[in-house]
PDB file of C-alpha atoms in Angstrom:
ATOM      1  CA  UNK Q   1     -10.039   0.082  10.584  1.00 52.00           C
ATOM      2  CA  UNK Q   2     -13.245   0.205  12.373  1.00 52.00           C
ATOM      3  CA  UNK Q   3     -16.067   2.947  12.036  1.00 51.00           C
ATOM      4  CA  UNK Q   4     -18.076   3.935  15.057  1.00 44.00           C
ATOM      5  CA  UNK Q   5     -20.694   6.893  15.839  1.00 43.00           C
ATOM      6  CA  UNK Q   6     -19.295   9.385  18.073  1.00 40.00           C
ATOM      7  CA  UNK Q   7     -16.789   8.255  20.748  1.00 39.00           C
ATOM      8  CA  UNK Q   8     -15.678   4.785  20.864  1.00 41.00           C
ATOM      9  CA  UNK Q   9     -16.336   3.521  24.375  1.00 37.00           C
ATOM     10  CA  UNK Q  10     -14.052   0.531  25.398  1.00 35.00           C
ATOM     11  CA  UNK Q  11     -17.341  -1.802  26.498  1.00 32.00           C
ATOM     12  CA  UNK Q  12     -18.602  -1.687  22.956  1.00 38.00           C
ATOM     13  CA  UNK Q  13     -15.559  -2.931  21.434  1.00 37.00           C
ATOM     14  CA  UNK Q  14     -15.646  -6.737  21.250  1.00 35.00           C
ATOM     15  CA  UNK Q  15     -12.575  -8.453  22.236  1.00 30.00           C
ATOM     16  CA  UNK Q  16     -13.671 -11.883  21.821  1.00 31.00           C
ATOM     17  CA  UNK Q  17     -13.795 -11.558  17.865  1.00 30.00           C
ATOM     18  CA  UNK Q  18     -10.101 -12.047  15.851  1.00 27.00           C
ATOM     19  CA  UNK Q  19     -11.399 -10.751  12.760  1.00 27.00           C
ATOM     20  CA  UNK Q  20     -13.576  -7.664  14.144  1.00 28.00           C
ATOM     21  CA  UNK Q  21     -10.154  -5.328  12.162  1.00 32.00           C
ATOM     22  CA  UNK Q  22     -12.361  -3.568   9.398  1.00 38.00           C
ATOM     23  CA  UNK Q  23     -10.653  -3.767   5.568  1.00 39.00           C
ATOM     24  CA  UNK Q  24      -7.699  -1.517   6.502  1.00 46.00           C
ATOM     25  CA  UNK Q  25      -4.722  -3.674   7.189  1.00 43.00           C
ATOM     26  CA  UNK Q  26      -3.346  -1.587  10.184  1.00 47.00           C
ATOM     27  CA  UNK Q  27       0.887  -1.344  10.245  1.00 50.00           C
ATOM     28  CA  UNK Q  28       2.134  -5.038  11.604  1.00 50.00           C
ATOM     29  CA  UNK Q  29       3.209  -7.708   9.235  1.00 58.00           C
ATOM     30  CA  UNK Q  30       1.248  -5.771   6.324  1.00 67.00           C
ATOM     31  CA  UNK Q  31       1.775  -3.839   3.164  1.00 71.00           C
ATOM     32  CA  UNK Q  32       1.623  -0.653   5.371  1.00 76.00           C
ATOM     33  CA  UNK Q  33       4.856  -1.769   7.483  1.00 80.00           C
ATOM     34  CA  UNK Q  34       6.749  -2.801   4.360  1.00 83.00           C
ATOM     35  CA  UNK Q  35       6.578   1.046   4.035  1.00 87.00           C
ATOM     36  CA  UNK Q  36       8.406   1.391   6.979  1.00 88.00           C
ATOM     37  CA  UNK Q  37      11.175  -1.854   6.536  1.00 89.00           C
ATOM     38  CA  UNK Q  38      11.245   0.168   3.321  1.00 90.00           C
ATOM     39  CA  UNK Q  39      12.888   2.881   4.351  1.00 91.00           C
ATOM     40  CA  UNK Q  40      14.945   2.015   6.848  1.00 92.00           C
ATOM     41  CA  UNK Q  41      16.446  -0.594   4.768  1.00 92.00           C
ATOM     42  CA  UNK Q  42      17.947   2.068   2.681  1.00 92.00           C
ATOM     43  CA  UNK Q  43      18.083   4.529   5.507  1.00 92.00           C
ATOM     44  CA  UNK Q  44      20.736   1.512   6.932  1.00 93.00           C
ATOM     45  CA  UNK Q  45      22.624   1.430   3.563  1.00 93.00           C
ATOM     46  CA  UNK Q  46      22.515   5.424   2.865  1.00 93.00           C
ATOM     47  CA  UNK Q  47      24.095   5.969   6.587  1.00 94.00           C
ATOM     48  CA  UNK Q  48      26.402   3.432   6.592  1.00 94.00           C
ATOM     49  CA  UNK Q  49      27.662   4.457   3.091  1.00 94.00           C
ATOM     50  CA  UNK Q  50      27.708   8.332   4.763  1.00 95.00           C
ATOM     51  CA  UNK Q  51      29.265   6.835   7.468  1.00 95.00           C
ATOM     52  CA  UNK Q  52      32.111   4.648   6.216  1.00 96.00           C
ATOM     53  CA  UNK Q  53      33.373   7.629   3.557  1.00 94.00           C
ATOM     54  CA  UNK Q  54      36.214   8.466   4.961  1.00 93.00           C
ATOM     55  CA  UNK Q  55      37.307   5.083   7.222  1.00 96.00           C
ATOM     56  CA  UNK Q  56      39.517   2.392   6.867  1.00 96.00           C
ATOM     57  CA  UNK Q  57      38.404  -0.782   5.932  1.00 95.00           C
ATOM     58  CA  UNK Q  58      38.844  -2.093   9.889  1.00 95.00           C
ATOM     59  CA  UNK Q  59      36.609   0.158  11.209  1.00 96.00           C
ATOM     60  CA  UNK Q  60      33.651  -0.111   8.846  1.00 96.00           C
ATOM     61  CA  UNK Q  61      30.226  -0.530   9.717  1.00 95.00           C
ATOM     62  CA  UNK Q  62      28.323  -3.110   7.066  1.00 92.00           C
ATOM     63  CA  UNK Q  63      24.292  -2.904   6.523  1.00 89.00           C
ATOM     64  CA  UNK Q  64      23.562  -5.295   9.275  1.00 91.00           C
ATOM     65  CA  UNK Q  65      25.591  -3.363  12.114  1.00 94.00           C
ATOM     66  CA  UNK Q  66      23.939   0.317  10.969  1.00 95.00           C
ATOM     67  CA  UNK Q  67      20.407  -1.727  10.734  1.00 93.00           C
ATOM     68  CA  UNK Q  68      20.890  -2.539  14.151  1.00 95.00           C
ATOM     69  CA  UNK Q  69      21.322   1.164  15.206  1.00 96.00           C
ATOM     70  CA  UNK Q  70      18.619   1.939  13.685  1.00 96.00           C
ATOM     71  CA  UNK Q  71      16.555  -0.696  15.097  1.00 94.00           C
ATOM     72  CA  UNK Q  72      17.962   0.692  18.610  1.00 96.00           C
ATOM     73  CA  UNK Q  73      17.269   4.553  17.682  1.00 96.00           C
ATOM     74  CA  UNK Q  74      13.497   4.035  16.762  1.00 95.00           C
ATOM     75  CA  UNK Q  75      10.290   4.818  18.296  1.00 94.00           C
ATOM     76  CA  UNK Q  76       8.095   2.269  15.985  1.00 89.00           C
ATOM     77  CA  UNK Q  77       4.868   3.481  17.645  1.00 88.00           C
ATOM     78  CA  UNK Q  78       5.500   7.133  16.840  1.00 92.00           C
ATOM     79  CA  UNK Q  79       6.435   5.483  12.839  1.00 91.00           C
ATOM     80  CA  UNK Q  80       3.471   3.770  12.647  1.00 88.00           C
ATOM     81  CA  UNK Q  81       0.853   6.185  13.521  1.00 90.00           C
ATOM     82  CA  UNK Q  82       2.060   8.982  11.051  1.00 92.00           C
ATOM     83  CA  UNK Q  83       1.327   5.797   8.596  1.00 90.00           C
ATOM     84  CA  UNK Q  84      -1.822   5.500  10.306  1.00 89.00           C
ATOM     85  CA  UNK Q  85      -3.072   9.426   9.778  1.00 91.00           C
ATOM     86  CA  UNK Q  86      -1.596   8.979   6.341  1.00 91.00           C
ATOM     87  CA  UNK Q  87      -3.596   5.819   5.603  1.00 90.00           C
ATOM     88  CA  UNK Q  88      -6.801   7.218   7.105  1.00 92.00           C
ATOM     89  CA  UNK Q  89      -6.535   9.922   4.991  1.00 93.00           C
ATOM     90  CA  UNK Q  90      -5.946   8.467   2.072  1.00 92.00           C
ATOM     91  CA  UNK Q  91      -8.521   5.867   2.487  1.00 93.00           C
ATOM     92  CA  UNK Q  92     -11.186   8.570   3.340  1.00 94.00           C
ATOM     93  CA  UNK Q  93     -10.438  10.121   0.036  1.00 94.00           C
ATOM     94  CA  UNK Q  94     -10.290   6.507  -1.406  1.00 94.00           C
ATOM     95  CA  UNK Q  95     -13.684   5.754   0.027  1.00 95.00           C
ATOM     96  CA  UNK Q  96     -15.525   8.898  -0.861  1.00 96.00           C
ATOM     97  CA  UNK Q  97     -14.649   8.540  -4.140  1.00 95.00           C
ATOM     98  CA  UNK Q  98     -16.312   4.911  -4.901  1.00 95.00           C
ATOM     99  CA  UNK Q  99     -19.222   6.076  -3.081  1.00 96.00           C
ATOM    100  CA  UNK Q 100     -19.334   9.282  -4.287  1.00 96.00           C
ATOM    101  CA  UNK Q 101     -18.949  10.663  -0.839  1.00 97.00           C
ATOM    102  CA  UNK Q 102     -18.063  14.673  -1.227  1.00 96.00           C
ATOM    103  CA  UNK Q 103     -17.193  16.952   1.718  1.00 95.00           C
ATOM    104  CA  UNK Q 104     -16.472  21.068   1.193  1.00 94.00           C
ATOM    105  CA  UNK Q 105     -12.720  21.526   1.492  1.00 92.00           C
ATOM    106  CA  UNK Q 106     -10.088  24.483   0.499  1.00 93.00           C
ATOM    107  CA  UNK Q 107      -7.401  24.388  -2.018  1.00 91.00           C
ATOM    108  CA  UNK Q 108      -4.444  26.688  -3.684  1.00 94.00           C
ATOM    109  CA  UNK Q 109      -5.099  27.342  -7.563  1.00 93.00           C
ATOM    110  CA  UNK Q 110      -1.536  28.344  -8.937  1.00 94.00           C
ATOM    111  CA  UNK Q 111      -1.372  30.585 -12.362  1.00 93.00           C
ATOM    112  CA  UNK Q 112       0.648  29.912 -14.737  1.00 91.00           C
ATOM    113  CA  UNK Q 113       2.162  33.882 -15.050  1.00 87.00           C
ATOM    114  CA  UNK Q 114       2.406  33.603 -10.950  1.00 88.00           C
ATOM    115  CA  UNK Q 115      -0.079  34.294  -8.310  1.00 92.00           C
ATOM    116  CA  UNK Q 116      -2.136  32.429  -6.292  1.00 94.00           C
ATOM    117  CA  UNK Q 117      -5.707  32.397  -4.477  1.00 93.00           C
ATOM    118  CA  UNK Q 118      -7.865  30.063  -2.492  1.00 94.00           C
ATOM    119  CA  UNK Q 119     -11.009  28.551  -3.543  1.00 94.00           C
ATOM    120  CA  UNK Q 120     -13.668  25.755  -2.200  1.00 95.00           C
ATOM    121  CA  UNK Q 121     -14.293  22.740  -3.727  1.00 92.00           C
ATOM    122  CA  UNK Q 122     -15.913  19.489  -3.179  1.00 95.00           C
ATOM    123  CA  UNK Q 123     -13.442  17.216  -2.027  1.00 95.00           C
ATOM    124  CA  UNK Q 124     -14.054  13.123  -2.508  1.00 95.00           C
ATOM    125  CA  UNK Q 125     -15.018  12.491   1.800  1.00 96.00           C
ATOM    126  CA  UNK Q 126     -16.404   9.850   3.871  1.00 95.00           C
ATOM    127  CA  UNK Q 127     -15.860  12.716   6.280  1.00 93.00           C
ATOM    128  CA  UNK Q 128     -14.163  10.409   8.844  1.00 93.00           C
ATOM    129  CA  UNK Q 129     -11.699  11.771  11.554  1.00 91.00           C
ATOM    130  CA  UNK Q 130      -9.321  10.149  13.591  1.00 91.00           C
ATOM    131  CA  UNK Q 131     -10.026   8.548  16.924  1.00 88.00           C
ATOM    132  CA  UNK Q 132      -7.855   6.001  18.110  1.00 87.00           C
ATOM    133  CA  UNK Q 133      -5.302   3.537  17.336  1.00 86.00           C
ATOM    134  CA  UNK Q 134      -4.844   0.280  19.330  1.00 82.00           C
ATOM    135  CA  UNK Q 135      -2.053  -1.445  19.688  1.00 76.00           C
ATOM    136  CA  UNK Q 136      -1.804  -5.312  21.138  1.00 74.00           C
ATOM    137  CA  UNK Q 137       0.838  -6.378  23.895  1.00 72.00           C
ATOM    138  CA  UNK Q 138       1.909  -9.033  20.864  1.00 71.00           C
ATOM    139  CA  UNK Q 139       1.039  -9.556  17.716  1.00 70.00           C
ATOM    140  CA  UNK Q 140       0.348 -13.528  17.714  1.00 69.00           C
ATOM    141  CA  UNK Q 141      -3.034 -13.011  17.411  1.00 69.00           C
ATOM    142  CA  UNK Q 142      -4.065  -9.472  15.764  1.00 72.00           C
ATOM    143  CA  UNK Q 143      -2.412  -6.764  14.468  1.00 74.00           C
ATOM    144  CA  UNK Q 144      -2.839  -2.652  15.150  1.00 77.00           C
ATOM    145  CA  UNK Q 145      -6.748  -1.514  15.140  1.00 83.00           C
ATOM    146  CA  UNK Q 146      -7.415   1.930  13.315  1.00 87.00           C
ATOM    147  CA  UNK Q 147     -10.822   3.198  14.395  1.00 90.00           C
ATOM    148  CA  UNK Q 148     -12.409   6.277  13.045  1.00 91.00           C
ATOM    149  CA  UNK Q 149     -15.351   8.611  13.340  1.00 91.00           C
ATOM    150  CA  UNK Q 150     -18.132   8.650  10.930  1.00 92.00           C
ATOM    151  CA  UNK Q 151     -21.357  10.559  10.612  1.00 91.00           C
ATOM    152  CA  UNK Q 152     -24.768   8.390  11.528  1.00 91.00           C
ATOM    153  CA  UNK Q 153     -26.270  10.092   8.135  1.00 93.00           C
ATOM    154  CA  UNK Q 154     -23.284   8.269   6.319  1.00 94.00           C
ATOM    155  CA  UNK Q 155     -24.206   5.141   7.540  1.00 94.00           C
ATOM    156  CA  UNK Q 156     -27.815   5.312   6.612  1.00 95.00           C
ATOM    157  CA  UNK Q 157     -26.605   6.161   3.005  1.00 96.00           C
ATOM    158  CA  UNK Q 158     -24.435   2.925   3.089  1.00 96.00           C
ATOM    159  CA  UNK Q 159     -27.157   1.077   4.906  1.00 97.00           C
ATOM    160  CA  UNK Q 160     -29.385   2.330   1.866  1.00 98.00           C
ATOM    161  CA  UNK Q 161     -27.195   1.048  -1.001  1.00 98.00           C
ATOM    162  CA  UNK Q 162     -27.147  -2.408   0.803  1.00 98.00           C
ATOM    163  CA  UNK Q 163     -30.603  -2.096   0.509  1.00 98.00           C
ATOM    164  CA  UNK Q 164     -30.642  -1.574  -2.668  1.00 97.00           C
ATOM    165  CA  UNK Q 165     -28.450  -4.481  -3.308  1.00 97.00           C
ATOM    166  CA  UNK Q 166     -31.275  -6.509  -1.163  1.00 97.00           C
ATOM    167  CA  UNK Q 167     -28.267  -6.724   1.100  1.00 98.00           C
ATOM    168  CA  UNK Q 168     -26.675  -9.737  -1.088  1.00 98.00           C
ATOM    169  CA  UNK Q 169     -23.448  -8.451  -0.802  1.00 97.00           C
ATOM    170  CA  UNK Q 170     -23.568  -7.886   2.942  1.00 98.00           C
ATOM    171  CA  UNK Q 171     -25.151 -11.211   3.386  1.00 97.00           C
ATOM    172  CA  UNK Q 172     -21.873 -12.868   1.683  1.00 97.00           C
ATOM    173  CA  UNK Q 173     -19.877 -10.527   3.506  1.00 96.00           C
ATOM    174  CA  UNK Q 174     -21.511 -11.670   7.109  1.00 96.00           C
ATOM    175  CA  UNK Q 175     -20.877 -14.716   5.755  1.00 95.00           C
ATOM    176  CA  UNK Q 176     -16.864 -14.552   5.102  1.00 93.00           C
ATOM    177  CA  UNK Q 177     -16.050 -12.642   8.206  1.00 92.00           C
ATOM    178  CA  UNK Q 178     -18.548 -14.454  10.712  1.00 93.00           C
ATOM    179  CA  UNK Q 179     -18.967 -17.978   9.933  1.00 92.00           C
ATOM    180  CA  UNK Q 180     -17.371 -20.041  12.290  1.00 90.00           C
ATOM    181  CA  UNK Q 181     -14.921 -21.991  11.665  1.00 87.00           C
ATOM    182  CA  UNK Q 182     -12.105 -24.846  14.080  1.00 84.00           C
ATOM    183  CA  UNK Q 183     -10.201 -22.301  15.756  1.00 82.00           C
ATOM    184  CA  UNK Q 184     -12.473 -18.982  15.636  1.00 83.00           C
ATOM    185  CA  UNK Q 185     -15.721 -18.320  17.647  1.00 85.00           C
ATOM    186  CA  UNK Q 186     -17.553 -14.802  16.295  1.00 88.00           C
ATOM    187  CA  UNK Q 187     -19.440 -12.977  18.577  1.00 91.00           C
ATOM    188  CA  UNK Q 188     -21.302 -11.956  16.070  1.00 93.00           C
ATOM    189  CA  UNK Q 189     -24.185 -13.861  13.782  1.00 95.00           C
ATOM    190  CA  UNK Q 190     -23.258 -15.148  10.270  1.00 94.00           C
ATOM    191  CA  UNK Q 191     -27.147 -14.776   9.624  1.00 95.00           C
ATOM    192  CA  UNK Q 192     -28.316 -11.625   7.637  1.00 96.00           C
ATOM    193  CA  UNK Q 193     -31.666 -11.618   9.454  1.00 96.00           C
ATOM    194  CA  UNK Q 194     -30.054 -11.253  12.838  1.00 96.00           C
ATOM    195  CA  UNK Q 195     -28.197  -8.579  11.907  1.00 97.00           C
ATOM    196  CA  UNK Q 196     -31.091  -6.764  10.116  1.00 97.00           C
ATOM    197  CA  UNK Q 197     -32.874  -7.493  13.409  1.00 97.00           C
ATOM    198  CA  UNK Q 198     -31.306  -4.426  15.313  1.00 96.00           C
ATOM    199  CA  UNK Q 199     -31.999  -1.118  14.330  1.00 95.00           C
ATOM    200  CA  UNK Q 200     -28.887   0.490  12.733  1.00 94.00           C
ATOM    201  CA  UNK Q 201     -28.317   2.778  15.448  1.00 91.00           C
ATOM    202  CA  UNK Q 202     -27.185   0.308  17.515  1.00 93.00           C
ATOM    203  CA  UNK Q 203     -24.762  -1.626  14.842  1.00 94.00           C
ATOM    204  CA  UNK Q 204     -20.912  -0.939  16.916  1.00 92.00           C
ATOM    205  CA  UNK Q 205     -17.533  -0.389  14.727  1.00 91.00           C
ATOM    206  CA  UNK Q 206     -17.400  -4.180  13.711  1.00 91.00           C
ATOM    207  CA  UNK Q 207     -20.895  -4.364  12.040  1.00 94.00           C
ATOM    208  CA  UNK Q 208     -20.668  -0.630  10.538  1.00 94.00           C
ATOM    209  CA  UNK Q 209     -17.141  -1.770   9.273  1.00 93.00           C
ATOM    210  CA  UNK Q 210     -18.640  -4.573   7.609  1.00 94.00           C
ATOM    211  CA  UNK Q 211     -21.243  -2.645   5.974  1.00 96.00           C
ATOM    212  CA  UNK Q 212     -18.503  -0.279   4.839  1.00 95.00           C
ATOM    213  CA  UNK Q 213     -16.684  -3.510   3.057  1.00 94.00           C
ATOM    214  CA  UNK Q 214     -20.161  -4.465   1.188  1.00 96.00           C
ATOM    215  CA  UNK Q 215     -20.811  -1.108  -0.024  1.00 96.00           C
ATOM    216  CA  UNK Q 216     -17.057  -0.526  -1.206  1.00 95.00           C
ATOM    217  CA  UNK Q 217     -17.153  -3.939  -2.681  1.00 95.00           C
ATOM    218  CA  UNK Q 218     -20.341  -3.220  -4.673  1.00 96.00           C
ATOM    219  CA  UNK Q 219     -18.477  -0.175  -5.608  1.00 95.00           C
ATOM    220  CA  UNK Q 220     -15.857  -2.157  -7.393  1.00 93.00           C
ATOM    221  CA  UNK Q 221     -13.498   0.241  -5.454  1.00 91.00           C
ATOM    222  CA  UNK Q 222     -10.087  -0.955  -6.387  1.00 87.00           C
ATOM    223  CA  UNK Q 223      -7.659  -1.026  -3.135  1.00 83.00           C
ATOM    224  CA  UNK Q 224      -4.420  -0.887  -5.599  1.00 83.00           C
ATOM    225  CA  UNK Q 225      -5.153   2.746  -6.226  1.00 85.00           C
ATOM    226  CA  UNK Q 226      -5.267   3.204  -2.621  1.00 85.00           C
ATOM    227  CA  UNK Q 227      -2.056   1.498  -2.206  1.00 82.00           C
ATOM    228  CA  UNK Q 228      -0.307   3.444  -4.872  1.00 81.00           C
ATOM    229  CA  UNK Q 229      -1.790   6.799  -2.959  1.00 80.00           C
ATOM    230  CA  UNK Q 230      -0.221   6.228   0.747  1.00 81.00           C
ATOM    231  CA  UNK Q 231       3.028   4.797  -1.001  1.00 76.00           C
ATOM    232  CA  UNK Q 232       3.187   7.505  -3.762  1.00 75.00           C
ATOM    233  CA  UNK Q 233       3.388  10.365  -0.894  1.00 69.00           C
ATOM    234  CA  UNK Q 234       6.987   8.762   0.380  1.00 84.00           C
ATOM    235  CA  UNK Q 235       5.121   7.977   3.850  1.00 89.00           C
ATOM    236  CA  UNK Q 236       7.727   5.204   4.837  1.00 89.00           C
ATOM    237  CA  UNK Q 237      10.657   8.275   4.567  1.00 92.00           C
ATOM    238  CA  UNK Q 238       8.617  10.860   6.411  1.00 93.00           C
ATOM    239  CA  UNK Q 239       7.280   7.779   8.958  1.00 93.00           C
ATOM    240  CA  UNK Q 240      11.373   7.165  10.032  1.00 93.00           C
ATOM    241  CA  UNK Q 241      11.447  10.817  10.650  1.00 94.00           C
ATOM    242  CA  UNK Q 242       8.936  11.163  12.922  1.00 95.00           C
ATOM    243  CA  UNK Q 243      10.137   7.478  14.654  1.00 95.00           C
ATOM    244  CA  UNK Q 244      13.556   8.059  14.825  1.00 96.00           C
ATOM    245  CA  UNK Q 245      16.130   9.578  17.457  1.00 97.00           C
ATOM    246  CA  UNK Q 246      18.914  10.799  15.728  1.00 96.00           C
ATOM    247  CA  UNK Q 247      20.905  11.699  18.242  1.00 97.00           C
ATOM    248  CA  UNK Q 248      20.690   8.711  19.622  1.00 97.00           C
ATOM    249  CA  UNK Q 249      21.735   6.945  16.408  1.00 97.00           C
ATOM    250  CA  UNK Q 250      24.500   9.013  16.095  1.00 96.00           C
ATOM    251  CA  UNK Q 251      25.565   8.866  19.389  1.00 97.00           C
ATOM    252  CA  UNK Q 252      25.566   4.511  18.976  1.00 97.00           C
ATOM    253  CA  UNK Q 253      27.347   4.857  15.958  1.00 97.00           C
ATOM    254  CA  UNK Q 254      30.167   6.912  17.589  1.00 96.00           C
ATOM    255  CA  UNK Q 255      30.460   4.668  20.273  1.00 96.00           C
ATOM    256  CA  UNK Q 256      30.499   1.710  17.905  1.00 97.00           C
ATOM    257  CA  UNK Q 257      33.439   2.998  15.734  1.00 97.00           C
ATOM    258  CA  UNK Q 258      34.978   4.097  18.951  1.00 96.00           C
ATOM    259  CA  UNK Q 259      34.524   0.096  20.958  1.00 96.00           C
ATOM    260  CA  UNK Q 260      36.301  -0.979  16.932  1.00 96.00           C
ATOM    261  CA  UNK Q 261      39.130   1.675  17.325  1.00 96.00           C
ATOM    262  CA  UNK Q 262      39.810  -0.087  20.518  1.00 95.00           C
ATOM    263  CA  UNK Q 263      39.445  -3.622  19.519  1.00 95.00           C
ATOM    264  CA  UNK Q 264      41.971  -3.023  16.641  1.00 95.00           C
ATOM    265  CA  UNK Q 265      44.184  -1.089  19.173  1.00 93.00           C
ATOM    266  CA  UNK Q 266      44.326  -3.978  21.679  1.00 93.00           C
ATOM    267  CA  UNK Q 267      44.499  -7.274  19.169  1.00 93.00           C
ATOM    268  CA  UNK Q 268      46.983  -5.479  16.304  1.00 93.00           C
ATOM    269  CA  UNK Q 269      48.967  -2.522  17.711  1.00 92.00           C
ATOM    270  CA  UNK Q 270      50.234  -2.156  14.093  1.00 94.00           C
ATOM    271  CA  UNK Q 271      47.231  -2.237  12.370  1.00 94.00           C
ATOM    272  CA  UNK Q 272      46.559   0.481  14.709  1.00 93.00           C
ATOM    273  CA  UNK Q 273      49.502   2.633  14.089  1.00 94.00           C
ATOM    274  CA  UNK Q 274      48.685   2.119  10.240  1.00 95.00           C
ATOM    275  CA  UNK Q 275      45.208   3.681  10.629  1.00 95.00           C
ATOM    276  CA  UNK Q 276      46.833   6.805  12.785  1.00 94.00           C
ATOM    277  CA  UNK Q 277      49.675   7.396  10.015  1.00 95.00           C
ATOM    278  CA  UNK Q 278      47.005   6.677   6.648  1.00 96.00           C
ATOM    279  CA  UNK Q 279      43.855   8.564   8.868  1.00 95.00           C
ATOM    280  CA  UNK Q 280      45.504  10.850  11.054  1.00 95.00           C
ATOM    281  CA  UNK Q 281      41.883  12.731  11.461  1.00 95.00           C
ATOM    282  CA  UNK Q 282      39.710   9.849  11.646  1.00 95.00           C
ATOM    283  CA  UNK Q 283      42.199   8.198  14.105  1.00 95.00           C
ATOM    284  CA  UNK Q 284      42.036  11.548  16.469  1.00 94.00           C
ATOM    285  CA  UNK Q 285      38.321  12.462  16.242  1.00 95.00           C
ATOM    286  CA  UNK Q 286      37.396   8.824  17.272  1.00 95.00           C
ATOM    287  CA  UNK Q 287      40.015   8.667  20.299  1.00 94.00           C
ATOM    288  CA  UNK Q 288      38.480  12.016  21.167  1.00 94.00           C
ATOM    289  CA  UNK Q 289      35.045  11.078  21.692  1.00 93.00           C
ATOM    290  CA  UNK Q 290      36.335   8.513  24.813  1.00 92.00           C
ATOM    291  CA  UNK Q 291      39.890   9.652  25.529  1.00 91.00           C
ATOM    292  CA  UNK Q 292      39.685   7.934  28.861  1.00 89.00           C
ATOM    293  CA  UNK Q 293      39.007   4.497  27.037  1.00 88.00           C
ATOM    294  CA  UNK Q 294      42.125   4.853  25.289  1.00 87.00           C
ATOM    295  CA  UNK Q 295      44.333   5.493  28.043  1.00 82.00           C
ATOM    296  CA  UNK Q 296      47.454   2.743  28.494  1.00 71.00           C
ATOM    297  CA  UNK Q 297      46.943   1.537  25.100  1.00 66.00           C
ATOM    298  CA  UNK Q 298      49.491   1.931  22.589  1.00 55.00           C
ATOM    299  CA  UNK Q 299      48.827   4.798  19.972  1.00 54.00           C
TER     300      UNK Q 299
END
């Protein structure tokens, strides 16, 4: 995740820098896309249980077969930025909370003897909002960037509690992110003083981000809780939903069991005529889906 002050023009964003990805840990190769390999693991062995019910052992599709369906069926992109909304709003909670960051928000009071009403409250905020979510060509090199929108009088309140750290935490944090190293090139200074140099108006997303990480970090804000949050909410389920095409799924799996129908048909006519006398309606719903396939082959 990076943090920037208003919109997040493309010049200001630094290419150059592998490690410019603020704290959040995006969707590829990370805790947030186990989510995801989560659920469609079990999706895979929920439908293919569902799916082999009522079939003969021949024409069974195993874990691996289904997983590949679903592999086929999904829209990753469209997964992995409902976990992206999901994460950014659990982190801004997560966040507001360790900094004691409040924002005015509505909830639903429920009574116990039934009723409702409305009411305001003062919700744990950074305030952030959504503004974009990069993606690389590959992922050899970096992973998905999250970056958000953050108020400039936020910032001065984290640039103050640096401050009033003397900025030792942000100095080792400059430190661990910028110091170069075989292999890795920063554009930016691993020297305090050069980044206390420029007036904090003019820090972009990778220096505000960092300054974000100090304050959290002097905030002994624990990043299991936040875990627990976007994981707790079933986000890998609801992240399948939004990814997947179902019709499309169920459309490969028809033609799958209908391509093994024929395969058995063609190498053991008997085993065939054993599935059409033990599954008389399995055996006619599959033909029916490509009658044309099945044409000249013994039934």
């Amino acid at each position: 995740m990076a943090l920037y002050k208003g919109k997040c023009p493309q010049h200001e964003r630094n290419t150059q820098c592998p490690r410019s990805t603020f704290h959040s840990p995006a969707s590829y190769h990370t805790w947030l896309s186990d989510i995801v390999d989560s659920a469609e693991e079990y999706e895979s062995e929920a439908r293919a249980e569902d799916v082999n019910d009522d079939l003969p052992a021949a024409l069974m599709l195993n874990d691996v077969e289904m997983a590949e369906k679903i592999f086929d069926a999904m829209d990753y992109s469209a997964a992995y930025l409902h976990v992206a909304n999901v994460y950014l709003e659990s982190f801004d909670a997560w966040a507001g909370e360790a900094l004691g960051e409040t924002r005015p928000a509505w909830r639903t009071v429920y009574f116990t003897g039934g009723g409702q009403r409305r009411e305001r409250y003062r919700a744990d905020s950074c305030g952030f909002t959504w503004a974009a979510m990069e993606s690389p060509r590959e992922y050899n090199f970096e992973t998905d960037r999250l970056f958000v929108n953050a108020s400039a009088a936020f910032c001065k309140r984290l640039f103050a509690m640096s401050k009033a750290d003397d900025h030792a935490t942000l100095a080792r944090v400059i430190a661990d992110r910028f110091t170069p190293c075989s292999g890795f090139a920063p554009f930016y200074s691993a020297d305090l003083g050069a980044w206390l140099a420029k007036p904090l108006a003019d820090w972009d997303h990778n220096e505000l981000g960092t300054l974000l990480i100090a304050c959290l970090e002097l905030c002994n804000a624990d990043e299991d809780s936040l875990m627990y949050d976007v994981i707790e909410g079933e986000t890998g389920f609801h992240a399948l939903e939004m990814g997947m095409d179902f019709d499309k799924l169920q459309a490969s799996i028809n033609a799958a069991l209908v391509e093994k129908l024929y395969n058995v048909a063609t190498d053991d006519p008997d085993e065939a005529a054993t599935i059409k006398a033990e599954f008389p309606e399995v055996f006619a719903r599959i033909v029916a889906r490509d009658p044309d396939m099945f044409e000249g082959v013994s039934q």
